[in-house]
Short mmCIF file of C-alpha atoms in Angstrom, two decimals:
data_model
loop_
_atom_site.label_atom_id
_atom_site.label_comp_id
_atom_site.label_asym_id
_atom_site.label_seq_id
_atom_site.Cartn_x
_atom_site.Cartn_y
_atom_site.Cartn_z
CA UNK A 1 -9.23 6.08 -13.49
CA UNK A 2 -8.38 5.37 -17.27
CA UNK A 3 -10.00 6.16 -20.19
CA UNK A 4 -10.66 3.24 -22.60
CA UNK A 5 -8.51 4.64 -25.03
CA UNK A 6 -5.58 4.39 -22.46
CA UNK A 7 -6.37 0.98 -21.53
CA UNK A 8 -6.56 -0.13 -25.41
CA UNK A 9 -2.90 1.36 -25.39
CA UNK A 10 -1.99 -0.51 -22.37
CA UNK A 11 -3.21 -3.67 -22.93
CA UNK A 12 -2.44 -3.45 -26.85
CA UNK A 13 0.49 -1.13 -27.18
CA UNK A 14 1.32 -0.07 -30.71
CA UNK A 15 5.06 -0.14 -32.10
CA UNK A 16 6.64 -1.68 -29.07
CA UNK A 17 10.33 -3.04 -29.52
CA UNK A 18 13.73 -2.25 -30.84
CA UNK A 19 15.03 -0.80 -34.56
CA UNK A 20 18.59 -2.59 -34.74
CA UNK A 21 19.61 -0.18 -37.22
CA UNK A 22 17.60 3.35 -35.87
CA UNK A 23 18.89 6.60 -36.93
CA UNK A 24 18.24 8.21 -33.70
CA UNK A 25 17.39 6.99 -30.00
CA UNK A 26 16.44 9.20 -27.18
CA UNK A 27 15.69 7.75 -23.60
CA UNK A 28 14.32 10.17 -20.97
CA UNK A 29 13.19 9.26 -17.21
CA UNK A 30 15.12 7.55 -14.44
CA UNK A 31 14.42 3.87 -12.77
CA UNK A 32 14.21 5.96 -9.15
CA UNK A 33 11.33 8.02 -10.67
CA UNK A 34 9.58 4.84 -11.83
CA UNK A 35 9.51 5.33 -15.37
CA UNK A 36 11.70 5.51 -18.11
CA UNK A 37 11.13 5.80 -22.14
CA UNK A 38 13.16 4.74 -24.66
CA UNK A 39 12.48 5.77 -28.29
CA UNK A 40 13.80 4.84 -31.55
CA UNK A 41 13.22 6.10 -35.25
CA UNK A 42 14.45 5.34 -38.97
CA UNK A 43 14.78 9.10 -40.91
CA UNK A 44 14.46 9.39 -44.36
CA UNK A 45 14.42 12.49 -46.42
CA UNK A 46 13.46 14.03 -42.93
CA UNK A 47 10.01 11.88 -42.47
CA UNK A 48 9.90 9.43 -39.83
CA UNK A 49 9.71 6.14 -41.42
CA UNK A 50 9.55 3.99 -38.65
CA UNK A 51 9.20 4.30 -34.64
CA UNK A 52 9.43 1.95 -31.62
CA UNK A 53 9.44 2.16 -28.37
CA UNK A 54 10.33 0.33 -24.88
CA UNK A 55 8.82 2.05 -21.36
CA UNK A 56 9.38 0.72 -17.97
CA UNK A 57 6.64 2.56 -16.15
CA UNK A 58 2.94 2.86 -15.47
CA UNK A 59 -0.20 2.25 -17.47
CA UNK A 60 -0.02 5.60 -18.88
CA UNK A 61 3.42 5.77 -19.60
CA UNK A 62 3.24 2.90 -21.50
CA UNK A 63 -0.22 4.47 -22.92
CA UNK A 64 1.00 7.60 -23.49
CA UNK A 65 4.70 6.18 -25.42
CA UNK A 66 2.02 3.90 -27.36
CA UNK A 67 0.05 6.75 -28.91
CA UNK A 68 2.94 9.11 -29.37
CA UNK A 69 4.60 6.27 -31.97
CA UNK A 70 1.34 6.29 -33.32
CA UNK A 71 1.13 10.52 -33.91
CA UNK A 72 4.72 10.66 -35.39
CA UNK A 73 5.11 7.86 -37.72
CA UNK A 74 5.10 8.74 -41.23
CA UNK A 75 5.08 12.45 -40.08
CA UNK A 76 8.07 14.80 -40.87
CA UNK A 77 10.59 15.66 -38.27
CA UNK A 78 9.46 18.70 -38.19
CA UNK A 79 5.67 17.74 -37.43
CA UNK A 80 7.22 15.36 -34.65
CA UNK A 81 8.64 18.32 -33.15
CA UNK A 82 5.35 20.18 -32.71
CA UNK A 83 3.63 17.26 -30.87
CA UNK A 84 2.97 18.62 -27.66
CA UNK A 85 2.09 16.52 -24.29
CA UNK A 86 -1.33 18.25 -24.27
CA UNK A 87 -1.88 16.94 -27.46
CA UNK A 88 -0.97 13.40 -26.69
CA UNK A 89 -3.30 13.65 -23.42
CA UNK A 90 -6.15 14.89 -26.12
CA UNK A 91 -5.54 11.81 -27.96
CA UNK A 92 -5.75 9.73 -25.08
CA UNK A 93 -9.44 11.27 -24.22
CA UNK A 94 -7.65 12.58 -20.91
CA UNK A 95 -5.03 11.51 -18.42
CA UNK A 96 -5.74 11.57 -14.38
CA UNK A 97 -4.21 14.89 -12.95
CA UNK A 98 -0.95 12.60 -11.37
CA UNK A 99 -0.01 11.42 -14.88
CA UNK A 100 0.23 14.32 -16.94
CA UNK A 101 3.84 13.85 -16.34
CA UNK A 102 3.97 11.01 -18.66
CA UNK A 103 2.54 12.97 -21.34
CA UNK A 104 5.66 15.10 -20.85
CA UNK A 105 7.84 12.26 -20.83
CA UNK A 106 6.41 11.26 -24.04
CA UNK A 107 7.26 13.85 -26.10
CA UNK A 108 11.03 14.35 -24.43
CA UNK A 109 11.53 11.02 -25.50
CA UNK A 110 10.54 11.94 -28.91
CA UNK A 111 12.62 15.18 -28.96
CA UNK A 112 15.29 13.29 -27.42
CA UNK A 113 15.39 10.44 -30.53
CA UNK A 114 15.58 13.39 -33.12
CA UNK A 115 18.27 15.24 -31.08
CA UNK A 116 20.51 11.88 -31.37
CA UNK A 117 19.39 11.85 -35.00
CA UNK A 118 20.83 15.06 -35.85
CA UNK A 119 23.84 14.89 -33.08
CA UNK A 120 24.50 11.78 -35.57
CA UNK A 121 24.29 13.88 -38.70
CA UNK A 122 27.02 16.10 -37.23
CA UNK A 123 24.21 18.83 -36.57
CA UNK A 124 23.90 20.37 -32.98
CA UNK A 125 20.30 19.40 -32.29
CA UNK A 126 19.85 22.26 -29.46
CA UNK A 127 19.00 24.90 -31.78
CA UNK A 128 16.61 22.93 -33.09
CA UNK A 129 14.91 20.94 -30.62
CA UNK A 130 16.12 23.21 -27.85
CA UNK A 131 16.90 21.68 -24.52
CA UNK A 132 15.70 18.49 -22.88
CA UNK A 133 15.71 18.80 -19.38
CA UNK A 134 18.00 16.30 -17.47
CA UNK A 135 16.27 13.82 -14.90
CA UNK A 136 18.88 11.64 -13.75
CA UNK A 137 19.20 11.20 -9.84
CA UNK A 138 16.71 12.94 -8.34
CA UNK A 139 12.99 13.39 -8.78
CA UNK A 140 11.39 14.46 -12.21
CA UNK A 141 9.32 17.44 -11.02
CA UNK A 142 7.35 17.84 -14.67
CA UNK B 1 -6.93 -22.65 -16.21
CA UNK B 2 -10.25 -20.79 -17.09
CA UNK B 3 -10.73 -17.12 -16.08
CA UNK B 4 -11.65 -16.97 -12.49
CA UNK B 5 -11.87 -13.93 -10.38
CA UNK B 6 -9.33 -13.85 -7.13
CA UNK B 7 -9.52 -11.27 -4.53
CA UNK B 8 -6.18 -11.14 -3.13
CA UNK B 9 -6.19 -7.71 -1.43
CA UNK B 10 -7.78 -8.55 2.11
CA UNK B 11 -5.20 -6.56 3.93
CA UNK B 12 -6.91 -3.31 1.80
CA UNK B 13 -10.12 -4.58 2.76
CA UNK B 14 -12.28 -7.65 3.00
CA UNK B 15 -15.88 -8.88 2.06
CA UNK B 16 -18.49 -8.78 4.63
CA UNK B 17 -19.28 -12.25 5.48
CA UNK B 18 -22.44 -14.13 5.33
CA UNK B 19 -22.80 -13.81 9.34
CA UNK B 20 -21.91 -10.70 9.40
CA UNK B 21 -23.96 -9.68 7.06
CA UNK B 22 -26.94 -11.03 8.79
CA UNK B 23 -26.38 -9.22 12.20
CA UNK B 24 -25.80 -6.45 10.30
CA UNK B 25 -29.07 -6.55 7.97
CA UNK B 26 -30.94 -7.66 11.17
CA UNK B 27 -29.81 -4.63 13.51
CA UNK B 28 -30.52 -1.71 11.15
CA UNK B 29 -34.08 -2.05 12.13
CA UNK B 30 -32.94 -1.27 15.75
CA UNK B 31 -33.44 2.17 15.66
CA UNK B 32 -33.78 3.82 19.26
CA UNK B 33 -31.58 5.52 20.92
CA UNK B 34 -29.72 3.65 23.08
CA UNK B 35 -29.41 6.80 25.63
CA UNK B 36 -33.05 7.18 26.03
CA UNK B 37 -34.85 5.90 28.55
CA UNK B 38 -37.50 3.65 26.90
CA UNK B 39 -37.50 0.15 26.44
CA UNK B 40 -37.15 1.04 22.71
CA UNK B 41 -33.41 2.58 23.47
CA UNK B 42 -32.71 -0.65 26.20
CA UNK B 43 -32.43 -2.76 22.74
CA UNK B 44 -30.41 -0.91 21.08
CA UNK B 45 -27.88 -0.95 24.57
CA UNK B 46 -28.40 -4.25 24.91
CA UNK B 47 -27.31 -4.86 20.94
CA UNK B 48 -24.04 -2.53 21.51
CA UNK B 49 -23.42 -4.46 25.22
CA UNK B 50 -23.31 -7.78 23.40
CA UNK B 51 -21.03 -6.59 20.60
CA UNK B 52 -18.63 -4.85 23.58
CA UNK B 53 -18.60 -8.06 25.31
CA UNK B 54 -17.75 -10.09 21.87
CA UNK B 55 -15.17 -7.64 21.56
CA UNK B 56 -13.75 -7.48 25.07
CA UNK B 57 -13.50 -11.66 25.15
CA UNK B 58 -11.73 -11.37 21.67
CA UNK B 59 -8.44 -9.80 23.03
CA UNK B 60 -8.85 -11.04 26.72
CA UNK B 61 -9.92 -7.35 27.89
CA UNK B 62 -12.91 -5.95 30.12
CA UNK B 63 -15.87 -4.81 28.13
CA UNK B 64 -15.49 -1.57 30.32
CA UNK B 65 -12.09 -1.37 28.23
CA UNK B 66 -13.77 -1.62 24.86
CA UNK B 67 -14.35 1.87 23.26
CA UNK B 68 -16.29 1.96 19.45
CA UNK B 69 -15.22 4.17 17.13
CA UNK B 70 -15.19 5.08 13.06
CA UNK B 71 -12.39 2.51 12.78
CA UNK B 72 -8.23 2.29 12.76
CA UNK B 73 -7.26 5.94 11.90
CA UNK B 74 -10.00 7.41 14.26
CA UNK B 75 -8.34 4.83 17.11
CA UNK B 76 -5.14 5.86 16.34
CA UNK B 77 -5.70 9.28 16.08
CA UNK B 78 -7.40 9.01 19.48
CA UNK B 79 -5.21 7.11 21.22
CA UNK B 80 -1.82 9.24 20.06
CA UNK B 81 -3.78 12.62 20.35
CA UNK B 82 -5.17 11.94 23.25
CA UNK B 83 -2.17 10.53 24.73
CA UNK B 84 -0.14 13.06 23.92
CA UNK B 85 -2.74 15.95 25.67
CA UNK B 86 -1.70 13.72 29.05
CA UNK B 87 1.76 14.06 28.45
CA UNK B 88 1.76 17.59 27.86
CA UNK B 89 0.43 18.25 31.39
CA UNK B 90 3.04 15.66 33.07
CA UNK B 91 5.69 17.53 30.91
CA UNK B 92 6.62 15.02 28.72
CA UNK B 93 7.58 15.31 25.02
CA UNK B 94 8.91 12.27 23.73
CA UNK B 95 6.59 9.59 21.73
CA UNK B 96 8.80 6.30 20.18
CA UNK B 97 7.08 4.60 17.04
CA UNK B 98 8.73 2.91 13.86
CA UNK B 99 9.46 3.91 10.34
CA UNK B 100 7.15 1.73 8.73
CA UNK B 101 3.56 2.42 10.63
CA UNK B 102 0.45 3.20 8.82
CA UNK B 103 0.24 6.26 7.85
CA UNK B 104 -3.17 6.91 10.60
CA UNK B 105 -0.36 6.68 13.15
CA UNK B 106 2.95 8.63 11.35
CA UNK B 107 0.95 11.24 10.05
CA UNK B 108 -0.53 11.80 13.03
CA UNK B 109 2.88 11.64 14.76
CA UNK B 110 4.03 14.45 12.20
CA UNK B 111 1.23 16.56 13.47
CA UNK B 112 2.46 15.83 17.11
CA UNK B 113 5.92 16.84 15.93
CA UNK B 114 4.54 20.33 14.53
CA UNK B 115 2.67 20.38 18.19
CA UNK B 116 6.22 20.56 19.99
CA UNK B 117 6.54 16.88 20.49
CA UNK B 118 9.89 14.94 19.95
CA UNK B 119 9.32 11.76 17.85
CA UNK B 120 12.00 9.08 17.44
CA UNK B 121 11.22 6.27 14.52
CA UNK B 122 12.92 3.15 15.13
CA UNK B 123 14.44 1.59 12.08
CA UNK B 124 12.99 -2.09 11.31
CA UNK B 125 15.81 -3.36 9.47
CA UNK B 126 15.65 -5.71 6.28
CA UNK B 127 13.54 -8.25 7.67
CA UNK B 128 10.84 -5.80 8.93
CA UNK B 129 11.16 -6.12 12.56
CA UNK B 130 11.76 -4.00 15.52
CA UNK B 131 14.57 -4.62 17.86
CA UNK B 132 14.24 -4.42 21.78
CA UNK B 133 17.74 -3.33 22.51
CA UNK B 134 16.87 -0.34 20.08
CA UNK B 135 13.58 0.76 21.67
CA UNK B 136 15.15 0.45 25.14
CA UNK B 137 17.97 2.69 23.86
CA UNK B 138 15.70 5.14 22.91
CA UNK B 139 14.26 5.74 25.76
CA UNK B 140 14.56 9.36 27.06
CA UNK B 141 13.35 10.34 30.66
CA UNK B 142 10.36 12.45 29.34
CA UNK B 143 9.10 9.22 26.88
CA UNK B 144 5.55 8.98 27.53
CA UNK B 145 4.40 6.67 24.56
CA UNK B 146 5.46 4.18 22.65
CA UNK B 147 3.04 3.14 19.45
CA UNK B 148 4.18 0.46 17.34
CA UNK B 149 2.19 -1.42 14.99
CA UNK B 150 1.28 -5.50 16.05
CA UNK B 151 2.25 -6.55 12.19
CA UNK B 152 2.61 -4.55 9.27
CA UNK B 153 -0.06 -3.62 6.43
CA UNK B 154 2.15 -4.03 3.46
CA UNK B 155 5.06 -6.50 4.08
CA UNK B 156 2.67 -8.67 7.08
CA UNK B 157 5.98 -8.84 9.59
CA UNK B 158 5.04 -9.77 13.17
CA UNK B 159 6.40 -7.45 15.80
CA UNK B 160 7.94 -8.70 19.32
CA UNK B 161 4.84 -7.24 21.00
CA UNK B 162 5.01 -9.10 23.87
CA UNK B 163 8.61 -8.18 25.00
CA UNK B 164 7.79 -4.42 23.67
CA UNK B 165 4.69 -4.37 26.27
CA UNK B 166 6.36 -6.10 29.11
CA UNK B 167 9.06 -3.60 28.44
CA UNK B 168 7.48 -0.58 29.04
CA UNK B 169 5.17 -1.88 31.77
CA UNK B 170 8.23 -2.14 33.72
CA UNK B 171 9.56 1.58 32.85
CA UNK B 172 6.02 3.11 33.11
CA UNK B 173 5.92 4.06 29.58
CA UNK B 174 2.04 3.73 27.96
CA UNK B 175 1.97 1.24 25.07
CA UNK B 176 -0.18 1.69 22.23
CA UNK B 177 -0.27 -0.80 19.42
CA UNK B 178 -2.46 -0.38 15.80
CA UNK B 179 -3.38 -3.91 15.38
CA UNK B 180 -5.76 -3.29 12.96
CA UNK B 181 -3.74 -6.20 10.54
CA UNK B 182 -3.53 -8.31 13.29
CA UNK B 183 -6.44 -9.06 14.69
CA UNK B 184 -8.04 -12.50 13.56
CA UNK B 185 -4.41 -13.52 12.23
CA UNK B 186 -2.23 -13.52 15.57
CA UNK B 187 -3.46 -14.52 19.09
CA UNK B 188 -4.26 -11.45 20.93
CA UNK B 189 -4.18 -11.09 24.73
CA UNK B 190 -3.92 -7.45 26.00
CA UNK B 191 -3.25 -8.74 29.48
CA UNK B 192 -0.53 -11.31 29.15
CA UNK B 193 0.86 -8.80 26.20
CA UNK B 194 0.79 -5.83 28.63
CA UNK B 195 -0.46 -3.65 25.64
CA UNK B 196 -2.34 -0.55 27.07
CA UNK B 197 -3.96 0.53 24.33
CA UNK B 198 -5.03 -1.43 20.69
CA UNK B 199 -6.56 -0.24 17.65
CA UNK B 200 -9.01 -2.40 15.82
CA UNK B 201 -10.55 -1.78 12.22
CA UNK B 202 -13.82 -3.70 11.27
CA UNK B 203 -13.36 -3.70 7.54
CA UNK B 204 -10.49 -5.62 8.03
CA UNK B 205 -12.00 -8.83 9.49
CA UNK B 206 -15.18 -9.15 7.41
CA UNK B 207 -17.06 -5.91 8.59
CA UNK B 208 -18.67 -2.81 7.46
CA UNK B 209 -16.85 0.24 6.71
CA UNK B 210 -16.78 2.79 9.44
CA UNK B 211 -16.82 0.92 12.90
CA UNK B 212 -13.71 -0.23 14.51
CA UNK B 213 -12.64 0.52 18.25
CA UNK B 214 -10.01 1.37 20.52
CA UNK B 215 -8.75 -0.74 23.57
CA UNK B 216 -7.98 1.70 26.54
CA UNK B 217 -7.01 -0.31 29.71
CA UNK B 218 -8.39 0.28 32.90
CA UNK B 219 -6.42 3.19 34.78
CA UNK B 220 -4.74 4.52 31.95
CA UNK B 221 -6.38 8.26 31.07
CA UNK B 222 -6.20 9.92 27.76
CA UNK B 223 -7.94 13.05 26.79
CA UNK B 224 -10.87 12.60 24.48
CA UNK B 225 -10.67 13.05 20.42
CA UNK B 226 -14.55 13.56 19.90
CA UNK B 227 -16.39 15.65 22.89
CA UNK B 228 -19.74 16.27 22.57
CA UNK B 229 -22.34 13.51 24.15
CA UNK B 230 -21.78 11.24 27.13
CA UNK B 231 -21.87 7.98 24.73
CA UNK B 232 -18.92 5.26 25.34
CA UNK B 233 -18.81 6.36 29.04
CA UNK B 234 -18.10 9.72 28.08
CA UNK B 235 -15.39 9.14 26.52
CA UNK B 236 -16.33 8.91 22.72
CA UNK B 237 -19.34 11.14 21.79
CA UNK B 238 -21.88 10.60 18.79
CA UNK B 239 -24.70 8.60 18.79
CA UNK B 240 -23.85 4.72 18.25
CA UNK B 241 -23.83 3.37 14.91
CA UNK B 242 -25.85 0.04 16.17
CA UNK B 243 -26.00 -1.96 13.40
CA UNK B 244 -22.11 -1.65 12.48
CA UNK B 245 -20.98 -2.25 16.17
CA UNK B 246 -23.69 -5.06 16.46
CA UNK B 247 -21.96 -6.52 12.82
CA UNK B 248 -17.90 -6.02 14.48
CA UNK B 249 -18.94 -7.68 17.53
CA UNK B 250 -20.05 -10.69 15.56
CA UNK B 251 -16.91 -10.38 13.20
CA UNK B 252 -14.28 -9.95 16.15
CA UNK B 253 -15.79 -13.30 17.72
CA UNK B 254 -15.68 -15.17 14.26
CA UNK B 255 -12.46 -13.59 13.25
CA UNK B 256 -10.93 -15.25 16.77
CA UNK B 257 -12.69 -18.26 17.42
CA UNK B 258 -10.05 -20.81 16.02
CA UNK B 259 -7.10 -18.48 14.83
CA UNK B 260 -4.44 -21.64 14.93
CA UNK B 261 -6.36 -23.45 12.43
CA UNK B 262 -6.76 -20.15 10.09
CA UNK B 263 -2.79 -19.85 10.44
CA UNK B 264 -2.02 -23.47 9.71
CA UNK B 265 -4.34 -23.33 6.38
CA UNK B 266 -3.40 -20.06 5.34
CA UNK B 267 0.00 -20.22 5.73
CA UNK B 268 0.28 -22.96 3.85
CA UNK B 269 -1.60 -21.25 0.76
CA UNK B 270 0.87 -18.55 1.07
CA UNK B 271 3.97 -20.75 1.10
CA UNK B 272 2.72 -22.04 -1.94
CA UNK B 273 2.38 -18.86 -3.54
CA UNK B 274 5.49 -17.38 -2.27
CA UNK B 275 7.78 -20.40 -3.37
CA UNK B 276 6.24 -20.15 -6.71
CA UNK B 277 6.73 -16.31 -6.99
CA UNK B 278 10.23 -16.62 -6.48
CA UNK B 279 10.38 -19.15 -9.13
CA UNK B 280 10.96 -15.89 -11.11
CA UNK B 281 14.13 -14.53 -12.15
CA UNK B 282 15.50 -11.41 -9.83
CA UNK B 283 12.33 -11.75 -7.67
CA UNK B 284 12.52 -11.09 -4.02
CA UNK B 285 10.59 -11.67 -0.89
CA UNK B 286 9.85 -8.43 1.43
CA UNK B 287 9.97 -8.82 5.17
CA UNK B 288 11.22 -12.19 7.32
CA UNK B 289 10.02 -15.57 6.04
CA UNK B 290 8.53 -17.10 9.08
CA UNK B 291 7.89 -13.70 11.61
CA UNK B 292 4.70 -12.62 8.81
CA UNK B 293 1.24 -12.59 8.73
CA UNK B 294 -0.39 -15.61 7.36
CA UNK B 295 -1.87 -14.36 4.69
CA UNK B 296 0.37 -11.90 3.50
CA UNK B 297 3.13 -12.29 0.76
CA UNK B 298 5.09 -9.54 -0.57
CA UNK B 299 7.30 -9.84 -3.16
CA UNK B 300 9.07 -7.37 -5.41
CA UNK B 301 10.11 -7.86 -9.53
CA UNK B 302 12.97 -6.25 -10.86
CA UNK B 303 12.83 -4.38 -13.73
CA UNK B 304 8.69 -3.90 -13.81
CA UNK B 305 6.29 -1.12 -12.60
CA UNK B 306 3.82 -2.13 -10.00
CA UNK B 307 1.15 -0.36 -11.14
CA UNK B 308 0.93 -1.72 -15.00
CA UNK B 309 1.91 -5.05 -12.99
CA UNK B 310 -1.42 -4.63 -11.07
CA UNK B 311 -3.53 -3.42 -13.98
CA UNK B 312 -2.46 -6.99 -16.52
CA UNK B 313 -3.69 -8.74 -13.13
CA UNK B 314 -6.73 -6.84 -13.18
CA UNK B 315 -7.36 -7.85 -16.75
CA UNK B 316 -6.90 -11.32 -15.76
CA UNK B 317 -9.15 -11.29 -12.83
CA UNK B 318 -6.63 -10.70 -9.69
CA UNK B 319 -6.87 -8.19 -7.20
CA UNK B 320 -3.77 -6.94 -5.82
CA UNK B 321 -1.94 -4.14 -4.98
CA UNK B 322 1.33 -2.44 -4.56
CA UNK B 323 3.62 0.06 -3.04
CA UNK B 324 4.79 1.58 -6.49
CA UNK B 325 5.09 5.31 -6.41
CA UNK B 326 2.24 5.83 -8.71
CA UNK B 327 -0.31 3.65 -6.53
CA UNK B 328 0.84 5.28 -3.92
CA UNK B 329 0.01 8.63 -5.26
CA UNK B 330 3.28 10.33 -4.59
CA UNK B 331 6.40 10.42 -6.50
CA UNK B 332 8.14 7.93 -4.11
CA UNK B 333 7.59 4.55 -3.38
CA UNK B 334 5.79 2.76 -0.24
CA UNK B 335 7.74 4.13 3.20
CA UNK B 336 7.34 0.95 4.15
CA UNK B 337 9.77 -0.42 1.39
CA UNK B 338 12.01 1.78 1.47
CA UNK B 339 12.25 1.52 5.21
CA UNK B 340 13.42 -2.13 5.20
CA UNK B 341 16.17 -0.93 2.65
CA UNK B 342 14.98 -1.06 -0.84
CA UNK B 343 16.28 0.82 -3.86
CA UNK B 344 13.24 3.26 -5.42
CA UNK B 345 13.67 1.39 -8.87
CA UNK B 346 13.21 -2.33 -6.60
CA UNK B 347 10.56 -0.97 -4.63
CA UNK B 348 8.42 0.14 -7.81
CA UNK B 349 8.24 -3.45 -8.84
CA UNK B 350 6.55 -4.58 -5.83
CA UNK B 351 3.40 -6.60 -5.64
CA UNK B 352 1.28 -7.38 -2.38
CA UNK B 353 -1.22 -10.18 -2.61
CA UNK B 354 -2.97 -10.91 0.97
CA UNK B 355 -5.06 -13.75 1.05
CA UNK B 356 -7.69 -15.11 3.71
CA UNK B 357 -9.58 -18.36 4.74
CA UNK B 358 -11.57 -17.97 1.50
CA UNK B 359 -8.57 -18.45 -0.99
CA UNK B 360 -8.24 -21.79 -2.34
CA UNK B 361 -5.54 -23.84 -3.60
CA UNK B 362 -6.91 -23.49 -7.13
CA UNK B 363 -7.03 -19.70 -6.28
CA UNK B 364 -3.21 -19.37 -5.95
CA UNK B 365 -2.28 -22.00 -8.82
CA UNK B 366 -4.46 -19.51 -11.13
CA UNK B 367 -2.17 -16.40 -9.80
CA UNK B 368 0.81 -18.37 -10.08
CA UNK B 369 0.02 -19.24 -13.96
CA UNK B 370 -0.96 -15.72 -14.45
CA UNK B 371 2.13 -13.50 -13.31
CA UNK B 372 5.05 -14.93 -14.89
CA UNK B 373 3.67 -14.63 -18.43
CA UNK B 374 2.81 -10.81 -17.33
CA UNK B 375 6.12 -10.21 -15.62
CA UNK B 376 8.19 -11.64 -19.05
CA UNK B 377 5.73 -9.33 -20.99
CA UNK B 378 6.26 -6.23 -19.08
CA UNK B 379 10.12 -6.85 -19.22
CA UNK B 380 10.40 -7.29 -22.67
CA UNK B 381 9.21 -3.96 -23.36
CA UNK B 382 11.87 -2.17 -20.54
CA UNK B 383 14.58 -0.33 -21.05
CA UNK B 384 15.27 -0.67 -17.45
CA UNK B 385 14.71 -4.49 -17.43
CA UNK B 386 17.45 -4.36 -20.41
CA UNK B 387 20.06 -2.15 -18.36
CA UNK B 388 20.24 -5.05 -15.87
CA UNK B 389 20.39 -7.61 -17.78
CA UNK B 390 23.44 -5.76 -19.64
CA UNK B 391 24.94 -5.40 -16.36
CA UNK B 392 24.69 -8.79 -14.97
CA UNK B 393 25.68 -10.19 -18.33
#
């Protein structure tokens, strides 16, 4: 069902954990749907210097968050905002159709963390990051 | 403990056993059409008749009441759709079932609803058991069929089938039971239990896939599902799958040969597993502890998701299953776990371990050795677990 790359990132997830003094934290998904992703970022001079994640969810949810952290670490915020779920899926060598929503969550968790970073800086994140869909309470049809 | 392979998904399907495999292989060469006149066909007929006797004996039925099918799903479809057609002719349109039936029953009932039938699904409560008084209360004048599974496929709870059967018989309501999980694990006597129709699947009892049966009590008239030739006394068309039927007959004989010994042996191992697994923090057993199949253990572990749990178990050589949404192929977790009142987020973290007579104490201890660190690992990276810990600090 899963590619070798997915299984590798699931079995050996990169950048798992928390950042105690994170500059931005983003959480998307909800328990009812069965997946929650939480992203922590450290930012210096517009560059994401460190990133960590915690995920509750299926194999592909863990794998997508893991590879997404690798894809933004050391990159600028602008580059991180350009990371699409499609790029995440491609980097994993593909995902089963019903697991694509995991890659969307990965993209959104990064955006949510960056939005939080801007909010902490006193900058309205919405014009830069866009709106992150609310998922609480119901089913995430993404 | 050294890495081993533990198959603990016997409620999903089973390995073909050696004696059944022998029968299967030895009858694959029996090719004569059983409906033909010549001796070659007669040989095939003898093989089928012998399997029919084995199947009848296994549930205390008469051979004329056994009809071979392609398996549990066909048997359930036939029983419900065949009975519904008869009900329609009598002006009856109400069917009673339960909320946690197998999809072969539930989805067939959804289809019947579209055909204009009324369906009442009885609640199964936290213990996963149907209440007889609730069945009695649900009965209407136009109730023509009650279909309630013998034992649940996910949580293994065994329903009060004899009581339900007696009540239905007294009230002239036809009673069907899906006994796919129960056969070989519970003593079944269709006469004593007043069962009118009963579905069985071969591959759950060490026979091959694609074969099963529907028991239809003498005198119960239902319409055909598969029309065509005159096989199975004109009630189920299609040239007989001789080798699979022979293997199925053997499997039925073996599965019901000594059920008390099997229950004694397997339930001891099941309890060893349940006791060990419940030592894990914030875990729970799903379904009644005692009224459950000897090989079924179904637990939830808060803060983890079932699919990732299964993947990590698989990496350790353990095959099990889960009722999480990710494994159910939909956005919702198992309808069975929701029917017993579990919250979505708890149901996502379910694990079903289904063992059988081939499971050893070492297998159980191996699972119990691997499971806690896997749960711990998933919880350590779970924001949900983090939240649960904060809320309960």
